[in-house]
Coordinates of C-alpha atoms (C1' of nucleotides) in Angstrom, one line a residue:
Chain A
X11 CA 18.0 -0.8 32.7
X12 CA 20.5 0.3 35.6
X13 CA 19.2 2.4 38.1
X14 CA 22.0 4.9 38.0
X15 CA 23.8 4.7 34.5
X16 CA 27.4 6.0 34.2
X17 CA 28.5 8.5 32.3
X18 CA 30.1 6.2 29.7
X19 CA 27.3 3.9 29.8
X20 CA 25.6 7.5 28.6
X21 CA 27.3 8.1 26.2
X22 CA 27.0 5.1 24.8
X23 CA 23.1 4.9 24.7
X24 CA 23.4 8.2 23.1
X25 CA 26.0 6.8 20.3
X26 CA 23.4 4.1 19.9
X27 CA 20.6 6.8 19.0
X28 CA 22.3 8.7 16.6
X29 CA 24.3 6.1 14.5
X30 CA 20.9 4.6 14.2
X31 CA 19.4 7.3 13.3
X32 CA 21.6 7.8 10.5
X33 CA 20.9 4.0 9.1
X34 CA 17.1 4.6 9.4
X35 CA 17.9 7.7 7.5
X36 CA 20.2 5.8 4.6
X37 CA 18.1 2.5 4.4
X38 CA 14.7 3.3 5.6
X39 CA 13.1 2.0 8.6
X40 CA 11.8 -0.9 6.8
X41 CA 15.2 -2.3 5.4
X42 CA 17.1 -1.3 8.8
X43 CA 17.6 -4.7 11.0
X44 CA 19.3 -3.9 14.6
X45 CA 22.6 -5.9 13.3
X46 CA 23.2 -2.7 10.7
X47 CA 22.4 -0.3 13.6
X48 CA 24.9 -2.6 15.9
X49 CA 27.2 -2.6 13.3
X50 CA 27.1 0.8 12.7
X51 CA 27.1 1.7 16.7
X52 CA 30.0 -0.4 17.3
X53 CA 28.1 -2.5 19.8
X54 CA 26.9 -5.9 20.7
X55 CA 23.8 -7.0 20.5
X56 CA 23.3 -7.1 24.5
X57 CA 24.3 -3.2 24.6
X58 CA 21.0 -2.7 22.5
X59 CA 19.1 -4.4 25.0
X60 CA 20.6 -3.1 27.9
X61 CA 20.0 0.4 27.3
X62 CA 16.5 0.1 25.4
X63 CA 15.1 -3.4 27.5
X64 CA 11.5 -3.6 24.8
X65 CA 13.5 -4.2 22.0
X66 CA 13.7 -2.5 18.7
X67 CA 10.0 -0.8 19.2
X68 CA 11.8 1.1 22.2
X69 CA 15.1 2.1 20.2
X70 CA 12.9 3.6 17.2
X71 CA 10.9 5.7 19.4
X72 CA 14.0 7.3 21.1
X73 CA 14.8 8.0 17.5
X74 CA 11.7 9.2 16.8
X75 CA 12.3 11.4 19.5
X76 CA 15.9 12.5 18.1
X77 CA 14.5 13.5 15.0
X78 CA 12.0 15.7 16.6
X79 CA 14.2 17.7 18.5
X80 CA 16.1 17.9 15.5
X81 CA 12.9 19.3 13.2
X82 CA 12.4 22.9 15.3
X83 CA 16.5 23.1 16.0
X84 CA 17.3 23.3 12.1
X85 CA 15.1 26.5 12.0
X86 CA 16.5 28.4 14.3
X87 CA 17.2 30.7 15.3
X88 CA 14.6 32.1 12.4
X89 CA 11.1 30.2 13.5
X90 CA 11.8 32.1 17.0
X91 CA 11.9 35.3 15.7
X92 CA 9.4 35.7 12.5
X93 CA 8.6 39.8 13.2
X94 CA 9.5 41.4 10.1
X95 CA 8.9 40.3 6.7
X96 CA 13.2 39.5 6.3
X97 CA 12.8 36.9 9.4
X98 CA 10.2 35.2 7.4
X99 CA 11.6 35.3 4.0
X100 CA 14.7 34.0 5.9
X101 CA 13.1 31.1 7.9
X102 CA 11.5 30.3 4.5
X103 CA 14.8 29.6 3.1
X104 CA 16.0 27.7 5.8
X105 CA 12.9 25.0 5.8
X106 CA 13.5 24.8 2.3
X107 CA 17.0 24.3 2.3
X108 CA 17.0 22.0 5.4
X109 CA 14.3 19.7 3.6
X110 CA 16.4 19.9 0.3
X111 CA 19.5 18.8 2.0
X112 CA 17.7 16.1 3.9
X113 CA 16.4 14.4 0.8
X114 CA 13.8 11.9 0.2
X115 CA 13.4 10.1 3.4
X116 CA 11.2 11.0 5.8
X117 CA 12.8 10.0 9.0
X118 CA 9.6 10.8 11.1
X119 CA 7.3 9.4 8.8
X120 CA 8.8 6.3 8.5
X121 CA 9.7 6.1 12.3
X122 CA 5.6 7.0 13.0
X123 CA 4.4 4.2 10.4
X124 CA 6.8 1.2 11.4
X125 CA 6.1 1.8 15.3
X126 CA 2.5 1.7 14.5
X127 CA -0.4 4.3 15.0
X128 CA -1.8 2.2 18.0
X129 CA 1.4 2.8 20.3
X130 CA 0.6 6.1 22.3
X131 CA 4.2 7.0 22.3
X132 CA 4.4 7.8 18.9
X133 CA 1.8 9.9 18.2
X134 CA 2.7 12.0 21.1
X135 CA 5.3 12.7 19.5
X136 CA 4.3 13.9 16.0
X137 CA 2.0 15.7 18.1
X138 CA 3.8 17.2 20.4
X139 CA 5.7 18.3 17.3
X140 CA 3.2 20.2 15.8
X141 CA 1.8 21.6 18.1
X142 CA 5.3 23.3 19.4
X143 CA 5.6 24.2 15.1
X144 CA 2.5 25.9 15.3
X145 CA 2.3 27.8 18.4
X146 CA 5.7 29.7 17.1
X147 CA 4.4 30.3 13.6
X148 CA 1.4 31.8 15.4
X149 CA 3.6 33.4 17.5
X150 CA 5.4 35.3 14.1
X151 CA 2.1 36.3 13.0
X152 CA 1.2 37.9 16.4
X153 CA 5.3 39.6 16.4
X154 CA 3.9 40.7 12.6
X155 CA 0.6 42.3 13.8
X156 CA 2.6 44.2 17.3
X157 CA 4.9 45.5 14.4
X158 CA 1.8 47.0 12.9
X159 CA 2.9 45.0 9.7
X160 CA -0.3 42.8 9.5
X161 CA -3.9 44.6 11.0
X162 CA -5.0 42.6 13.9
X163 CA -8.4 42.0 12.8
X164 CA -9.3 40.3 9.9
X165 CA -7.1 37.3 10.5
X166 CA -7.4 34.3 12.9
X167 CA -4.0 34.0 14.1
X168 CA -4.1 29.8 14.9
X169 CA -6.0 29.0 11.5
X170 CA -3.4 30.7 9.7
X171 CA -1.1 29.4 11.5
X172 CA -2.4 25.8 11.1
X173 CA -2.6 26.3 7.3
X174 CA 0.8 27.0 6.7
X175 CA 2.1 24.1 8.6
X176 CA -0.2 21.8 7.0
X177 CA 1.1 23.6 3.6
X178 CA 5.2 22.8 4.9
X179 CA 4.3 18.9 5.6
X180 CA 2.3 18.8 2.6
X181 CA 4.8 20.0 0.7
X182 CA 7.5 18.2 2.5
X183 CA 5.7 14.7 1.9
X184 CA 5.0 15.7 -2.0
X185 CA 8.8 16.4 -1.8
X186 CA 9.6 12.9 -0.4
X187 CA 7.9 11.0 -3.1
X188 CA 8.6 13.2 -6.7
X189 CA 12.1 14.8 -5.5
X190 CA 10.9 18.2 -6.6
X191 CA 10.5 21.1 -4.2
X192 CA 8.3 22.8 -6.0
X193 CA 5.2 22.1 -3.6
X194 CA 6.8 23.0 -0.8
X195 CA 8.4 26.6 -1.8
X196 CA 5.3 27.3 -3.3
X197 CA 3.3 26.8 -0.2
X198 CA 5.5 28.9 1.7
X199 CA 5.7 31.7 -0.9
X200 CA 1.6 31.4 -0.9
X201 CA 1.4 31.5 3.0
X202 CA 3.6 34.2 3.4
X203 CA 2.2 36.0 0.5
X204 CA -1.6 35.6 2.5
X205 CA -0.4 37.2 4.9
X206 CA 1.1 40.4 2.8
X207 CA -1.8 40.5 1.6
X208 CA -3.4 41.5 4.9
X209 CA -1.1 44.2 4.9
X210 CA -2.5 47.4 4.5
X211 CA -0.4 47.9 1.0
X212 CA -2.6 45.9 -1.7
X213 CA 0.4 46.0 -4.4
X214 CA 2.2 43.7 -2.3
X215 CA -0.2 40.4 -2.9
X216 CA 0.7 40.4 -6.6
X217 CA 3.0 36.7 -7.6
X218 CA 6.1 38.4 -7.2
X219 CA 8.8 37.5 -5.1
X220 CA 9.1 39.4 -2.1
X221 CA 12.9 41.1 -1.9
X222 CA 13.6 43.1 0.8
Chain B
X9 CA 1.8 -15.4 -15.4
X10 CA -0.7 -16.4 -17.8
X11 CA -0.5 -15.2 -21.3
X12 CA -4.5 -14.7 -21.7
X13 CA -6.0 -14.8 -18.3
X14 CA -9.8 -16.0 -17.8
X15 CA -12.4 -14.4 -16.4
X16 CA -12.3 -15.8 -13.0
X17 CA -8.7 -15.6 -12.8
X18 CA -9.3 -12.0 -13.8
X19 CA -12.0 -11.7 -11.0
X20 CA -9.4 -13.7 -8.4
X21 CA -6.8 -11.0 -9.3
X22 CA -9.0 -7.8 -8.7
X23 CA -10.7 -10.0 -5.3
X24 CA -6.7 -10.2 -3.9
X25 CA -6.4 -6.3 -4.5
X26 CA -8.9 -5.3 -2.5
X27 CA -8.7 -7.5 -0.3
X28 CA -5.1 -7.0 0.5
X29 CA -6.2 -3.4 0.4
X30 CA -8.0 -3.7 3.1
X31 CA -6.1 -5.2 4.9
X32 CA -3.1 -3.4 4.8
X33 CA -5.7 -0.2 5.8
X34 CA -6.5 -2.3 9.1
X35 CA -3.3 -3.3 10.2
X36 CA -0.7 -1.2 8.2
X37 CA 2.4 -2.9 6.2
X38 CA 4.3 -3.6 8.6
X39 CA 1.9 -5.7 10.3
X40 CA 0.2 -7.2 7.1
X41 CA 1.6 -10.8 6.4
X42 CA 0.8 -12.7 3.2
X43 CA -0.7 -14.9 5.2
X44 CA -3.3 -12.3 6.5
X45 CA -4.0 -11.6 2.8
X46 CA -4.3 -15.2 2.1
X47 CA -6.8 -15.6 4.7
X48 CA -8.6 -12.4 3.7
X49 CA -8.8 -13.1 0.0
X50 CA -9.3 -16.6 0.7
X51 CA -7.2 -17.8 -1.6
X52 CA -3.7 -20.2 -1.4
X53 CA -0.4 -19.2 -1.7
X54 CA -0.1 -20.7 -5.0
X55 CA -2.1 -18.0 -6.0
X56 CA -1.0 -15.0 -4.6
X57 CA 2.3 -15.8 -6.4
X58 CA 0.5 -16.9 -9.6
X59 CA -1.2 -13.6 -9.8
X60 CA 2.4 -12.1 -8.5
X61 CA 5.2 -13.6 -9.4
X62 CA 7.9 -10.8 -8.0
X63 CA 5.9 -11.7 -5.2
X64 CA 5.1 -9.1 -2.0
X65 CA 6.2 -6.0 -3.5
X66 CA 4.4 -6.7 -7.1
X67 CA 1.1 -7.0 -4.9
X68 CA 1.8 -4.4 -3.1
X69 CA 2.3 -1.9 -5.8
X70 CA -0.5 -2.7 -7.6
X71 CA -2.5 -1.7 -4.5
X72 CA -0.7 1.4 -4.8
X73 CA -2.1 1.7 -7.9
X74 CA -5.2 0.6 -6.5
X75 CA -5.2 3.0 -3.8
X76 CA -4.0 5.8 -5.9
X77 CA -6.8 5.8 -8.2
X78 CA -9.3 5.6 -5.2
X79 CA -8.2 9.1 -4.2
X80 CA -9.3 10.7 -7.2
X81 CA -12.4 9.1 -8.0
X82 CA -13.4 9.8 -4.1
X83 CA -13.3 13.7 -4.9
X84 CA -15.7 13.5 -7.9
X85 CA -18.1 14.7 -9.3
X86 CA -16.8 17.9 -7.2
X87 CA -13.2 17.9 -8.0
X88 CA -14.0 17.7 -11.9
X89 CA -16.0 20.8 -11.3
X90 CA -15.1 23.6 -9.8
X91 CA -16.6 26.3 -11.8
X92 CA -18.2 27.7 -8.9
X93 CA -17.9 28.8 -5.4
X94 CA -20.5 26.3 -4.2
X95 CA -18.6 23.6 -6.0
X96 CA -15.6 24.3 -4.7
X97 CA -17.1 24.7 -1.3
X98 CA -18.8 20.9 -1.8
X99 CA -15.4 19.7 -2.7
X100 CA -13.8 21.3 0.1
X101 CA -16.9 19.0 2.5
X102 CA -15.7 15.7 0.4
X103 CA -12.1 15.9 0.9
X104 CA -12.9 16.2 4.7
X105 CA -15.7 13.9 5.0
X106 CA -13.3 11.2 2.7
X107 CA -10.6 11.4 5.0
X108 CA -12.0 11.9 8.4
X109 CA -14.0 8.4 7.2
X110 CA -10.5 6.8 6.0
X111 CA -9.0 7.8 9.5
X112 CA -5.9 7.3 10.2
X113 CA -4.2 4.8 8.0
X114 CA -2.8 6.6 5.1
X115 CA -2.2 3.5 2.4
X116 CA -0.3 5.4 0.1
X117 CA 2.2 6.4 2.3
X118 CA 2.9 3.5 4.2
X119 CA 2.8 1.5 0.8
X120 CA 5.1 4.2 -0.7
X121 CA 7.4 3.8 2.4
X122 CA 7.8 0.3 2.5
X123 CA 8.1 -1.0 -1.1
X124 CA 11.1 1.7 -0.8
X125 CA 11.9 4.9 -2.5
X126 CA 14.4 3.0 -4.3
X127 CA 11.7 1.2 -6.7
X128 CA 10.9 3.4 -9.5
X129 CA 7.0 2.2 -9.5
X130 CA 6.5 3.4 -6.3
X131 CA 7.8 6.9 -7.4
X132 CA 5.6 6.9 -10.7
X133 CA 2.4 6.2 -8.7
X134 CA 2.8 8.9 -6.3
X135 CA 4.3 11.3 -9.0
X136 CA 1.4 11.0 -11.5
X137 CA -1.4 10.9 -8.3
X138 CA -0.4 14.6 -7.8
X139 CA 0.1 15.7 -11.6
X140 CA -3.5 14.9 -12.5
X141 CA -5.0 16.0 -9.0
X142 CA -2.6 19.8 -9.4
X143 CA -4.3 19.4 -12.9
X144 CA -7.9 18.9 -11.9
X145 CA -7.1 22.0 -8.8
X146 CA -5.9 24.2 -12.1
X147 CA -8.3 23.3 -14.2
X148 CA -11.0 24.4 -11.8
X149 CA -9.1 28.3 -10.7
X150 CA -9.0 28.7 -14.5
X151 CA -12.9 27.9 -14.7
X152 CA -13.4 30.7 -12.0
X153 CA -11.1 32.8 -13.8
X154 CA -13.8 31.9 -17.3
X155 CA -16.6 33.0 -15.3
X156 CA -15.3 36.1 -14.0
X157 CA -14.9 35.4 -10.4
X158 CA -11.0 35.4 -10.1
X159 CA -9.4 37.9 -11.7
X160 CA -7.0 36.3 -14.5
X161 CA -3.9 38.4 -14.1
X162 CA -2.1 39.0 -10.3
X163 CA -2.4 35.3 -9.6
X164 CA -0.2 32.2 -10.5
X165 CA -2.9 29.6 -11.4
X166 CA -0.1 26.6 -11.4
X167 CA 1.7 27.7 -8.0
X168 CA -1.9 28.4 -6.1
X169 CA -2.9 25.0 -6.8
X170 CA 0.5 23.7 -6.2
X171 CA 0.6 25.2 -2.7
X172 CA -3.3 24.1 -2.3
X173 CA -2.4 20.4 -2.9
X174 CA 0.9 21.0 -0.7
X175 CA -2.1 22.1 2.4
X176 CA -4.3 19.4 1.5
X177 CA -1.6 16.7 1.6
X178 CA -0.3 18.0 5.4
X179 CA -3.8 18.3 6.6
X180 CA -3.9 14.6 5.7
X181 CA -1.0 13.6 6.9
X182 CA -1.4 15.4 10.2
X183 CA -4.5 14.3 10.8
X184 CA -3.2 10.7 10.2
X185 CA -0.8 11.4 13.1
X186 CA -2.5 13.2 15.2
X187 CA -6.2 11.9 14.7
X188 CA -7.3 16.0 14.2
X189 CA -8.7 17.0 11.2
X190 CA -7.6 20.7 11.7
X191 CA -5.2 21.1 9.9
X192 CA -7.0 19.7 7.1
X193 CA -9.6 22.2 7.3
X194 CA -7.9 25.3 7.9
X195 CA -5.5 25.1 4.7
X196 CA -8.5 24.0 2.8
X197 CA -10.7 27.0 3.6
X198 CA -7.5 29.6 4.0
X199 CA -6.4 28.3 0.2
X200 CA -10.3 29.1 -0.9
X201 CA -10.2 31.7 0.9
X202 CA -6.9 33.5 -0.3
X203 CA -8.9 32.9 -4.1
X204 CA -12.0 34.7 -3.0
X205 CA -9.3 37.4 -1.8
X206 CA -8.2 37.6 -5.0
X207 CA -12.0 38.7 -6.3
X208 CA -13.1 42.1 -6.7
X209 CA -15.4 42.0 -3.6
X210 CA -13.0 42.3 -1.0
X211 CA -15.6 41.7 2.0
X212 CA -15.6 38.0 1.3
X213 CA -12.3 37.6 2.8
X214 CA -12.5 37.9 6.1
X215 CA -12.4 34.4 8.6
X216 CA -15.8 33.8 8.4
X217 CA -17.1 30.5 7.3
X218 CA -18.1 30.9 3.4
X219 CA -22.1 29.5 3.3
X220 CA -24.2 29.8 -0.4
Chain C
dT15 C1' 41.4 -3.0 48.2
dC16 C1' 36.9 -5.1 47.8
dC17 C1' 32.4 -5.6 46.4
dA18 C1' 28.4 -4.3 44.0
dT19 C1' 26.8 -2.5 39.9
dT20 C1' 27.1 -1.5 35.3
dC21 C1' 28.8 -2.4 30.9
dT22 C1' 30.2 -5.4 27.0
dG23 C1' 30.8 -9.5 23.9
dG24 C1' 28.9 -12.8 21.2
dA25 C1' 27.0 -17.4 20.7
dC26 C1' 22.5 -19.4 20.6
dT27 C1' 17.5 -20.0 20.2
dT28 C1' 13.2 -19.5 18.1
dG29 C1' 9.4 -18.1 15.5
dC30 C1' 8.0 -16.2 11.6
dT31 C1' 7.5 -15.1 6.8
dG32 C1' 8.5 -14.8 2.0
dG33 C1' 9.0 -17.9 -1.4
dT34 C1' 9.2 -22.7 -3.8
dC35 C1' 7.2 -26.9 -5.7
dC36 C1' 4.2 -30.2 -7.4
dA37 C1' -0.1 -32.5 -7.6
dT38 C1' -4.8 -31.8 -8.7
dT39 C1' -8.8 -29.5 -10.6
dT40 C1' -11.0 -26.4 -13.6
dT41 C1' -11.6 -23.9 -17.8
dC42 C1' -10.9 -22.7 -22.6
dT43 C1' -10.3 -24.1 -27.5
dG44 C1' -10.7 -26.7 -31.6
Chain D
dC21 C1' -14.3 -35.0 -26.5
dA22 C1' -9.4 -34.3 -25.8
dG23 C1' -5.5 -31.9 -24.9
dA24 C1' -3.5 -27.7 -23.4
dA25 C1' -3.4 -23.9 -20.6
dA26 C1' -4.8 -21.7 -16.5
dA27 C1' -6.2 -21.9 -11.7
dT28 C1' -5.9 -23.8 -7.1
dG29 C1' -4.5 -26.2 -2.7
dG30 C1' -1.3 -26.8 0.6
dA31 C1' 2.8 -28.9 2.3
dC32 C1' 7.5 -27.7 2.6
dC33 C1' 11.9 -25.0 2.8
dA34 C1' 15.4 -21.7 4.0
dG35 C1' 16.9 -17.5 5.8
dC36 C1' 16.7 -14.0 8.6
dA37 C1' 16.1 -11.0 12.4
dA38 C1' 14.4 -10.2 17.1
dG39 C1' 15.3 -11.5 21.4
dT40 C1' 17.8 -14.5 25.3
dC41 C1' 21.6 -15.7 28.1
dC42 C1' 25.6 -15.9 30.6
dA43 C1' 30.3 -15.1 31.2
dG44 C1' 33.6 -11.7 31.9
dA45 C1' 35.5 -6.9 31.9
dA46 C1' 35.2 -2.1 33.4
dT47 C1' 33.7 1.1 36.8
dG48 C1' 32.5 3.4 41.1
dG49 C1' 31.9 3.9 46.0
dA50 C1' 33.3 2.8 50.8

DNA sequence: TCCATTCTGGACTTGCTGGTCCATTTTCTG
DNA sequence: CAGAAAATGGACCAGCAAGTCCAGAATGGA
């Protein structure tokens, strides 16, 4: 652990993070040894140790941390600006395509299970995860209500809010295990669809889909 | 592999289940040796492989199994029935109470994660949990429906519980990484609650806690 | 240029864990 | 009772993967 790491000796720690997050991603944390992340990285066994000194339990939480980042960047730029019923449809798309595209393997998941639940480091993470998820879904529903789209009353903002995230991972984790979507898109439809329904126009809370 | 097992073996089988259940529900997986089981079950290695013969990943899918079935039998008499507000509403406590009690070691999902995706078992188990349990949600909107509570047109029975399931699942798995049970409430109630929307009194959906 | 620090390579060690094997005991069947 | 099949105990093996170590190369500052 230098005190003052170089700019190459950056850049390798960083090369280091995602090539093994890619392996995690192919083989699962559970069949991933640190010679296929070497491997993979291009470095020696000593680099590994040098830039994450407590050993593999160190290196997967810096992933764990990757993959977080990565979870709110893939919906962007529409989870930060869910005020009008387009943005929403369109941010619905994009979780659902991202999640498609990523496949069966729960990077986080796996990450959280392998590290262990008793590490605090991990479940800061998740944590800090959701709670960042949340506060900008909450966030659309408050952008919906100052568009006058959604009444203000009648509707508690962080419950909802809550509810459709927990429909998302739900879905997302039924996802991982069958290979079929279908959970996921149809909590997203039903969330979104709650919250036509608060509308003032009742004709809009019918199954349809919602087209612009 | 015996071609007609006796009783005790019988009884030495199901005794290595559970106890390797519980076990992995301590310590996780990843931490959970066959020795620990061993030690657990009290039984000899000799055994475990008698009882297993593809070994580690045999056991452990058959404590999927194991586990898997729990889930559903955990939910009953409520889940079976849910012809009724109140019944849905004592379901809705179960599901809570269950998993705020399991806390956070979710067996299936660190079972599913390390016998690997790859495995077809694994798959199945997960695959058909959900089936019946959308099934049972279905089964119990269309009773509402019979008895006049939900109106039977302008609502997608198979999507609703699709999308309830989907919030149950990421309440669970929330709370599993962040210790709050939420999540787990909120889609809960919000998914009862966008059903009681869908009745003719439209009073009843407001944020309110529902009480008999 | 010189020296300290950082970075890299790769051989080596070590402990653990899944899995094997065989001898012995128990249980079922006829 | 007798033999076969099933159940059990536990020593043993082999491979693997995490982690250690040290020598040497690159790098940066004075």
């Amino acid at each position: 652990m230098p005190q003052t790491p170089t700019a190459k000796g950056r850049a390798t720690r960083a090369r280091i993070i995602e090539g093994a997050a890619e392996v995690l991603r192919e083989r699962g944390v559970a069949f991933t040894t640190l010679d296929d992340i070497r491997g993979r990285t291009g470095t020696s066994k000593s680099q590994l140790f040098h830039y994450f000194p407590d050993g593999k339990d160190e290196l997967l939480l810096a992933v764990a941390q990757f993959e977080a980042d990565r979870v709110l960047e893939d919906q962007q730029p529409h989870l930060g600006r869910l005020d009008s019923w387009e943005s929403w449809q369109q941010w619905r798309d994009a979780v659902v395509e991202r999640y498609e595209r990523q496949g069966d393997e729960c990077a986080l998941g796996a990450l959280f299970l392998q590290v262990g639940r008793a590490r605090p480091g991990a479940r800061a993470i998740v944590a800090e995860l959701m709670r960042q998820w949340q506060g900008q879904l909450a966030a659309g529903i408050r952008a919906l209500q100052a568009n006058g789209l959604v009444p203000s009353s009648a509707l508690d903002v962080d419950r909802t809010a809550a509810s459709l995230l927990a429909g998302v991972q739900g879905g997302v984790a039924i996802m991982m295990s069958t290979g079929d979507a279908t959970h996921l898109k149809a909590a997203l439809d039903t969330g979104i669809e709650h919250l036509r329904a608060m509308a003032g126009a009742p004709g809009t809370a019918t199954t349809e889909r919602n087209c612009p």
